[in-house]
CSV table of C-alpha atoms in Angstrom, one decimal:
chain,number,residue,atom,x,y,z
A,1,MET,CA,-25.2,3.1,43.7
A,2,GLN,CA,-21.9,3.8,43.1
A,3,ILE,CA,-20.3,3.8,39.2
A,4,ILE,CA,-16.8,5.1,37.7
A,5,LEU,CA,-17.7,8.5,36.0
A,6,ASN,CA,-14.6,10.0,33.5
A,7,GLY,CA,-11.6,7.8,36.4
A,8,ALA,CA,-13.4,8.3,39.6
A,9,ALA,CA,-16.1,6.5,41.8
A,10,THR,CA,-19.3,8.7,42.3
A,11,GLU,CA,-22.1,7.4,43.7
A,12,VAL,CA,-25.3,8.0,42.2
A,13,ALA,CA,-29.2,7.1,42.0
A,14,ASP,CA,-30.1,3.7,41.8
A,15,ALA,CA,-31.5,2.6,37.8
A,16,LEU,CA,-30.1,6.5,37.4
A,17,THR,CA,-31.1,7.1,33.1
A,18,MET,CA,-27.9,8.6,31.2
A,19,ALA,CA,-29.6,11.5,29.9
A,20,GLU,CA,-31.1,12.0,34.5
A,21,LEU,CA,-26.8,12.2,35.0
A,22,ILE,CA,-25.6,14.7,31.7
A,23,GLU,CA,-28.6,16.9,33.2
A,24,GLN,CA,-27.6,16.7,37.4
A,25,LEU,CA,-23.6,17.8,35.7
A,26,LYS,CA,-25.1,20.4,34.0
A,27,LEU,CA,-23.8,19.5,30.7
A,28,GLY,CA,-27.4,18.9,28.9
A,29,GLY,CA,-26.7,20.5,25.3
A,30,ARG,CA,-22.4,20.5,25.5
A,31,ARG,CA,-21.4,19.0,22.5
A,32,LEU,CA,-20.2,16.0,23.8
A,33,ALA,CA,-20.7,12.0,22.5
A,34,VAL,CA,-20.6,9.2,25.9
A,35,GLU,CA,-19.7,5.3,26.4
A,36,VAL,CA,-20.3,3.1,29.3
A,37,ASN,CA,-18.1,0.1,29.6
A,38,ALA,CA,-16.3,1.3,26.5
A,39,GLU,CA,-19.5,0.7,24.4
A,40,LEU,CA,-21.0,3.9,22.9
A,41,VAL,CA,-24.4,4.9,24.5
A,42,PRO,CA,-25.5,7.1,21.4
A,43,ARG,CA,-27.3,10.2,22.5
A,44,SER,CA,-30.9,9.2,20.5
A,45,ARG,CA,-30.7,6.9,23.8
A,46,PHE,CA,-29.8,8.7,27.3
A,47,SER,CA,-33.1,9.0,28.8
A,48,GLU,CA,-33.1,5.2,27.9
A,49,HIS,CA,-29.6,3.4,28.8
A,50,ARG,CA,-30.2,2.7,32.7
A,51,LEU,CA,-26.6,2.8,34.0
A,52,ALA,CA,-25.7,-0.2,36.2
A,53,PRO,CA,-23.3,-0.6,39.6
A,54,GLN,CA,-20.0,0.0,39.0
A,55,ASP,CA,-20.4,1.0,34.7
A,56,GLN,CA,-17.8,2.9,33.6
A,57,VAL,CA,-18.4,5.9,32.2
A,58,GLU,CA,-16.8,8.0,29.5
A,59,ILE,CA,-18.3,11.6,29.0
A,60,ILE,CA,-15.6,12.7,26.2
A,61,HIS,CA,-16.0,16.5,24.2
A,62,ALA,CA,-13.5,17.7,21.5
A,63,VAL,CA,-10.5,19.7,22.9
A,64,GLY,CA,-7.5,21.4,21.1
A,65,GLY,CA,-5.1,18.0,19.5
A,66,GLY,CA,-3.0,18.4,16.3
B,1,MET,CA,-4.5,26.7,-22.1
B,2,PRO,CA,-5.9,28.5,-18.4
B,3,ILE,CA,-2.4,28.7,-15.8
B,4,GLU,CA,-2.2,26.6,-13.1
B,5,THR,CA,-1.9,28.5,-10.0
B,6,ALA,CA,-2.5,28.1,-6.5
B,7,ALA,CA,-6.0,30.2,-6.6
B,8,THR,CA,-7.2,28.0,-9.2
B,9,ASP,CA,-5.4,24.5,-8.3
B,10,ARG,CA,-8.2,22.3,-5.3
B,11,PHE,CA,-7.1,20.2,-3.3
B,12,THR,CA,-10.6,17.4,-3.3
B,13,LEU,CA,-10.7,15.3,-0.7
B,14,ALA,CA,-13.4,12.7,0.8
B,15,GLY,CA,-15.7,14.2,-2.4
B,16,ARG,CA,-14.9,18.1,-1.1
B,17,GLU,CA,-13.4,20.8,-2.6
B,18,TYR,CA,-11.0,22.9,-0.4
B,19,SER,CA,-8.1,25.7,-2.0
B,20,SER,CA,-6.3,25.9,1.3
B,21,ARG,CA,-3.7,22.5,1.8
B,22,LEU,CA,-2.6,23.4,4.6
B,23,LEU,CA,-3.7,21.8,7.4
B,24,VAL,CA,-4.0,22.5,11.1
B,25,GLY,CA,-3.9,21.4,14.2
B,26,THR,CA,-5.4,23.1,17.8
B,27,GLY,CA,-2.9,22.3,20.5
B,28,LYS,CA,-0.5,23.6,22.6
B,29,TYR,CA,-2.0,27.5,22.1
B,30,LYS,CA,-2.3,30.0,24.6
B,31,ASP,CA,-5.3,30.6,24.8
B,32,MET,CA,-8.7,29.9,22.3
B,33,ALA,CA,-8.3,33.2,20.5
B,34,GLU,CA,-4.6,32.6,20.1
B,35,THR,CA,-5.7,29.1,18.0
B,36,ALA,CA,-8.8,31.2,16.3
B,37,ARG,CA,-6.0,33.4,15.3
B,38,ALA,CA,-4.2,31.5,14.1
B,39,ILE,CA,-6.4,29.0,12.3
B,40,GLU,CA,-7.2,32.1,10.4
B,41,ALA,CA,-4.6,33.4,9.2
B,42,SER,CA,-3.4,29.5,8.4
B,43,GLY,CA,-6.6,30.2,5.5
B,44,ALA,CA,-6.5,26.4,6.6
B,45,GLU,CA,-9.7,24.4,6.3
B,46,ILE,CA,-9.4,21.7,7.4
B,47,VAL,CA,-8.8,22.0,11.6
B,48,THR,CA,-7.5,18.9,14.0
B,49,VAL,CA,-9.3,17.8,17.3
B,50,ALA,CA,-8.2,16.0,19.7
B,51,VAL,CA,-11.3,13.7,21.8
B,52,ARG,CA,-11.1,13.9,25.9
B,53,ARG,CA,-12.5,13.3,29.4
B,54,THR,CA,-15.2,16.0,29.9
B,55,ASN,CA,-13.9,19.0,32.7
B,56,LEU,CA,-17.0,18.1,35.5
B,57,GLY,CA,-18.0,20.9,36.8
B,58,GLN,CA,-14.7,22.4,37.3
B,59,THR,CA,-15.1,25.6,34.9
B,60,PRO,CA,-19.0,26.0,32.9
B,61,GLY,CA,-19.3,28.4,30.7
B,62,GLU,CA,-16.3,27.5,29.5
B,63,PRO,CA,-15.2,27.8,26.5
B,64,ASN,CA,-15.3,25.0,23.4
B,65,ILE,CA,-12.7,24.2,20.9
B,66,LEU,CA,-16.1,23.3,18.8
B,67,ASP,CA,-17.4,26.9,20.0
B,68,ILE,CA,-15.1,28.8,17.0
B,69,LEU,CA,-14.6,26.5,14.4
B,70,PRO,CA,-18.3,26.8,13.2
B,71,PRO,CA,-19.2,23.7,10.3
B,72,GLU,CA,-20.3,25.6,7.5
B,73,ARG,CA,-16.4,27.1,7.5
B,74,TYR,CA,-14.7,24.4,9.0
B,75,THR,CA,-14.5,20.4,8.6
B,76,ILE,CA,-13.2,19.0,11.4
B,77,LEU,CA,-10.5,16.5,11.7
B,78,PRO,CA,-10.8,14.5,15.2
B,79,ASN,CA,-8.3,12.7,16.0
B,80,THR,CA,-6.6,10.1,17.7
B,81,ALA,CA,-3.2,11.3,18.9
B,82,GLY,CA,-2.7,9.4,22.2
B,83,CYS,CA,-4.3,6.5,21.4
B,84,TYR,CA,-1.4,3.2,21.9
B,85,ASP,CA,-4.1,0.2,20.2
B,86,VAL,CA,-6.1,-1.0,18.4
B,87,GLU,CA,-8.8,-1.0,20.7
B,88,THR,CA,-8.0,2.7,21.9
B,89,ALA,CA,-8.4,4.1,18.9
B,90,VAL,CA,-10.9,2.5,17.2
B,91,ARG,CA,-13.2,3.7,20.9
B,92,THR,CA,-11.9,7.2,20.2
B,93,CYS,CA,-13.0,7.3,15.8
B,94,ARG,CA,-17.0,6.1,17.3
B,95,LEU,CA,-16.9,9.0,19.9
B,96,ALA,CA,-16.0,11.7,17.7
B,97,ARG,CA,-18.7,10.3,14.9
B,98,GLU,CA,-21.3,10.2,18.1
B,99,LEU,CA,-19.9,13.7,18.8
B,100,LEU,CA,-19.9,15.0,15.4
B,101,ASP,CA,-23.3,14.1,14.4
B,102,GLY,CA,-22.2,11.0,12.3
B,103,HIS,CA,-19.9,12.9,10.6
B,104,ASN,CA,-17.5,9.9,9.6
B,105,LEU,CA,-14.1,11.8,8.5
B,106,VAL,CA,-11.1,11.5,11.5
B,107,LYS,CA,-7.4,11.0,10.7
B,108,LEU,CA,-6.1,7.7,12.6
B,109,GLU,CA,-2.8,7.5,14.3
B,110,VAL,CA,-1.7,4.9,16.4
B,111,LEU,CA,1.4,5.4,18.7
B,112,GLY,CA,3.9,2.9,18.6
B,113,ASP,CA,6.2,5.5,21.8
B,114,GLU,CA,6.2,8.8,23.8
B,115,LYS,CA,9.6,8.9,22.8
B,116,THR,CA,9.2,9.3,19.9
B,117,LEU,CA,5.6,9.0,18.3
B,118,PHE,CA,6.1,7.3,16.4
B,119,PRO,CA,3.9,5.0,14.6
B,120,ASP,CA,2.3,1.4,15.7
B,121,VAL,CA,1.9,0.2,11.7
B,122,ILE,CA,0.7,-3.5,12.4
B,123,ALA,CA,-1.9,-1.6,15.4
B,124,THR,CA,-2.4,1.4,12.6
B,125,LEU,CA,-3.2,-1.5,9.9
B,126,LYS,CA,-5.2,-3.1,11.8
B,127,ALA,CA,-7.6,-0.7,13.1
B,128,ALA,CA,-7.4,1.7,8.9
B,129,GLU,CA,-9.4,-2.0,8.5
B,130,GLU,CA,-11.8,-2.3,11.2
B,131,LEU,CA,-12.9,1.4,10.7
B,132,VAL,CA,-13.5,1.1,6.4
B,133,LYS,CA,-15.5,-1.9,7.3
B,134,ASP,CA,-17.2,0.8,9.8
B,135,GLY,CA,-18.1,3.2,8.1
B,136,PHE,CA,-15.1,6.4,8.4
B,137,GLN,CA,-13.4,8.0,5.8
B,138,VAL,CA,-10.5,7.3,6.9
B,139,MET,CA,-7.0,10.0,7.1
B,140,VAL,CA,-3.9,8.0,8.0
B,141,TYR,CA,-0.9,9.1,9.8
B,142,THR,CA,2.5,5.9,9.5
B,143,ASN,CA,5.5,6.4,9.0
B,144,ASP,CA,7.6,7.4,5.7
B,145,ASP,CA,7.3,4.1,4.2
B,146,PRO,CA,6.7,3.8,0.8
B,147,ILE,CA,5.0,-0.2,1.3
B,148,VAL,CA,3.0,0.2,4.6
B,149,ALA,CA,1.7,3.8,2.4
B,150,ARG,CA,0.2,1.5,-0.4
B,151,GLN,CA,-0.5,-0.7,2.2
B,152,LEU,CA,-2.8,1.8,4.0
B,153,GLU,CA,-4.0,3.1,0.3
B,154,GLU,CA,-5.9,-0.5,0.2
B,155,ILE,CA,-7.1,-1.0,3.3
B,156,GLY,CA,-9.0,1.9,1.8
B,157,CYS,CA,-8.1,5.0,3.7
B,158,ILE,CA,-8.7,8.2,1.6
B,159,ALA,CA,-6.0,9.9,2.8
B,160,VAL,CA,-2.4,8.7,4.2
B,161,MET,CA,0.2,11.2,5.7
B,162,PRO,CA,3.5,10.1,6.3
B,163,LEU,CA,5.4,12.5,8.8
B,164,ALA,CA,8.6,14.1,7.1
B,165,ALA,CA,10.4,13.4,11.1
B,166,PRO,CA,8.1,13.0,14.9
B,167,ILE,CA,6.3,14.5,15.5
B,168,GLY,CA,6.4,18.7,17.8
B,169,SER,CA,10.3,18.4,16.8
B,170,GLY,CA,10.4,20.8,13.4
B,171,LEU,CA,13.2,19.3,12.3
B,172,GLY,CA,12.0,19.1,8.2
B,173,ILE,CA,11.5,16.6,5.8
B,174,ARG,CA,14.0,14.2,6.4
B,175,ASN,CA,13.3,11.8,4.2
B,176,PRO,CA,12.3,13.6,0.8
B,177,LEU,CA,13.3,10.6,-1.6
B,178,ASN,CA,11.0,8.7,0.2
B,179,ILE,CA,7.6,11.4,0.3
B,180,ARG,CA,8.3,11.1,-3.4
B,181,THR,CA,9.1,7.8,-3.5
B,182,ILE,CA,5.2,7.4,-2.0
B,183,VAL,CA,4.2,10.6,-4.3
B,184,GLU,CA,4.5,8.4,-7.5
B,185,ASN,CA,2.6,5.1,-5.7
B,186,ALA,CA,-0.6,6.6,-4.9
B,187,HIS,CA,-3.6,6.7,-5.9
B,188,VAL,CA,-4.9,9.0,-2.9
B,189,PRO,CA,-4.1,11.9,-1.3
B,190,ILE,CA,-0.2,12.6,-0.1
B,191,LEU,CA,-0.1,15.2,2.9
B,192,VAL,CA,2.8,15.2,4.7
B,193,ASP,CA,1.5,15.3,8.8
B,194,ALA,CA,3.9,16.6,11.6
B,195,GLY,CA,8.2,16.8,11.8
B,196,VAL,CA,7.7,20.5,9.4
B,197,GLY,CA,9.8,23.4,11.6
B,198,THR,CA,9.3,26.6,8.9
B,199,ALA,CA,8.0,27.5,5.5
B,200,SER,CA,10.4,26.4,3.4
B,201,ASP,CA,10.2,22.3,4.6
B,202,ALA,CA,6.0,23.0,3.8
B,203,ALA,CA,7.4,23.9,0.8
B,204,VAL,CA,9.6,21.1,0.7
B,205,ALA,CA,6.8,18.6,1.3
B,206,MET,CA,4.4,20.8,-1.5
B,207,GLU,CA,7.3,20.7,-4.0
B,208,LEU,CA,7.6,16.8,-3.8
B,209,GLY,CA,4.2,16.2,-4.5
B,210,CYS,CA,2.3,16.6,-2.4
B,211,ASP,CA,-1.5,17.4,-2.4
B,212,GLY,CA,-1.0,19.1,1.3
B,213,VAL,CA,0.6,19.4,4.7
B,214,LEU,CA,-1.4,19.1,8.0
B,215,MET,CA,1.1,20.5,11.2
B,216,ASN,CA,0.5,22.2,14.3
B,217,THR,CA,3.1,22.6,16.9
B,218,ALA,CA,5.1,24.6,14.1
B,219,ILE,CA,2.2,27.3,14.5
B,220,ALA,CA,2.0,27.0,18.2
B,221,ALA,CA,5.1,26.5,19.3
B,222,ALA,CA,6.7,30.0,16.4
B,223,ARG,CA,7.6,33.2,18.4
B,224,ASP,CA,4.5,34.8,16.4
B,225,PRO,CA,2.1,32.1,15.7
B,226,ILE,CA,-0.2,34.1,13.7
B,227,LEU,CA,3.0,35.3,11.9
B,228,MET,CA,3.5,31.4,10.8
B,229,ALA,CA,0.6,30.8,9.6
B,230,SER,CA,0.6,32.9,7.5
B,231,ALA,CA,4.8,32.1,6.6
B,232,MET,CA,3.3,29.1,6.7
B,233,ARG,CA,0.2,29.7,3.7
B,234,LYS,CA,2.8,31.4,1.2
B,235,GLY,CA,5.1,28.2,1.8
B,236,ILE,CA,2.4,26.0,0.4
B,237,GLU,CA,1.5,27.9,-1.7
B,238,ALA,CA,4.6,28.7,-3.4
B,239,GLY,CA,6.0,25.5,-2.4
B,240,ARG,CA,2.6,23.9,-4.4
B,241,GLU,CA,2.6,25.8,-7.3
B,242,ALA,CA,6.9,25.4,-7.6
B,243,TYR,CA,5.5,21.7,-8.5
B,244,LEU,CA,3.0,23.0,-10.3
B,245,ALA,CA,5.1,25.1,-12.8
B,246,GLY,CA,7.8,22.6,-13.0
B,247,ARG,CA,11.3,23.3,-11.8
B,248,MET,CA,14.2,24.3,-13.9
B,249,ALA,CA,16.9,20.3,-14.3
B,250,PRO,CA,19.4,20.9,-12.3
B,251,LYS,CA,23.1,21.4,-13.8
B,252,ARG,CA,26.7,21.0,-12.7
B,253,PHE,CA,27.9,23.9,-14.1
B,254,ALA,CA,26.8,28.3,-15.1
B,255,SER,CA,23.9,29.1,-17.7
B,256,ALA,CA,24.5,32.9,-19.3
B,257,SER,CA,21.0,34.7,-18.0
B,258,SER,CA,22.2,37.8,-21.2
B,259,PRO,CA,22.8,36.6,-24.5
B,260,ILE,CA,26.3,35.7,-25.3
B,261,GLU,CA,26.1,37.5,-29.2
B,262,GLY,CA,26.1,41.5,-29.4
B,263,LEU,CA,28.7,41.7,-27.1
B,264,PHE,CA,30.5,44.8,-28.2
B,265,PHE,CA,34.1,44.3,-26.4
B,266,GLN,CA,36.8,41.2,-26.5
B,267,HIS,CA,37.1,38.8,-23.7
């Protein structure tokens, strides 16, 4: 299925969980936060949250800023 | 009575005490090492960060800004820079809270226009209301309007942060009388956020009675950011001590500093 990951159309396995996506992106253990379709997905729910086709996934982190 | 100096006078924010009244941003530095050295030289204990998309698979092992800001030493203040509407500002704060393990202190800014980066105060008021309801401790960037500052305080923002001049402009305090009025009306900390250009600007903000100053570009864009960070630290301390000391009343004409009595010649 296709999801929109940080603005880019991306092919992933059907019914992939957020935890699996984070693992595949080699982002495990990094300080990040995630929202799907503009709703926050807490870290504690990564393993149960299943992605659906066309989900808009944003993975964010902290950067320098004022 | 003990003498109150900038060294013994503490800044309280959200129930926590700080010895520094200088808050710094972490943007626009050459690299992470320079950022770390500038923060160190500034003495700041509250440091802002922004929230952006993670680079996916491009630079693994790339240092993250949070790596140089140990939480036992610094209070991290995530901002909503780049947000032009209520919804994105609120989403950004929720992501930041998740990112920082439930830490709910945020710097809210809802911008109105790219040329001035002035706040959209109507959207700012709405976003502040939503965030306060959602349990955030909101430090809010606003313009130098005393009425809006009062309304933001009434909503429940824990600090109100009027701009001195446009973000990144370095123009200094353009409207000191409004800043003074905001300070006089306030029951929450007032910090000048944005527009400071050099150490004397920081001192002026503190002499006006502000509780602190938040800055980024004035340090990061100096020829020597580390030295400027140190200068800002001193400017903040000097301004605060001058405010606490209470300046002399200005007079139009001279008043001799040496005694008139005991002159041994006629004049």
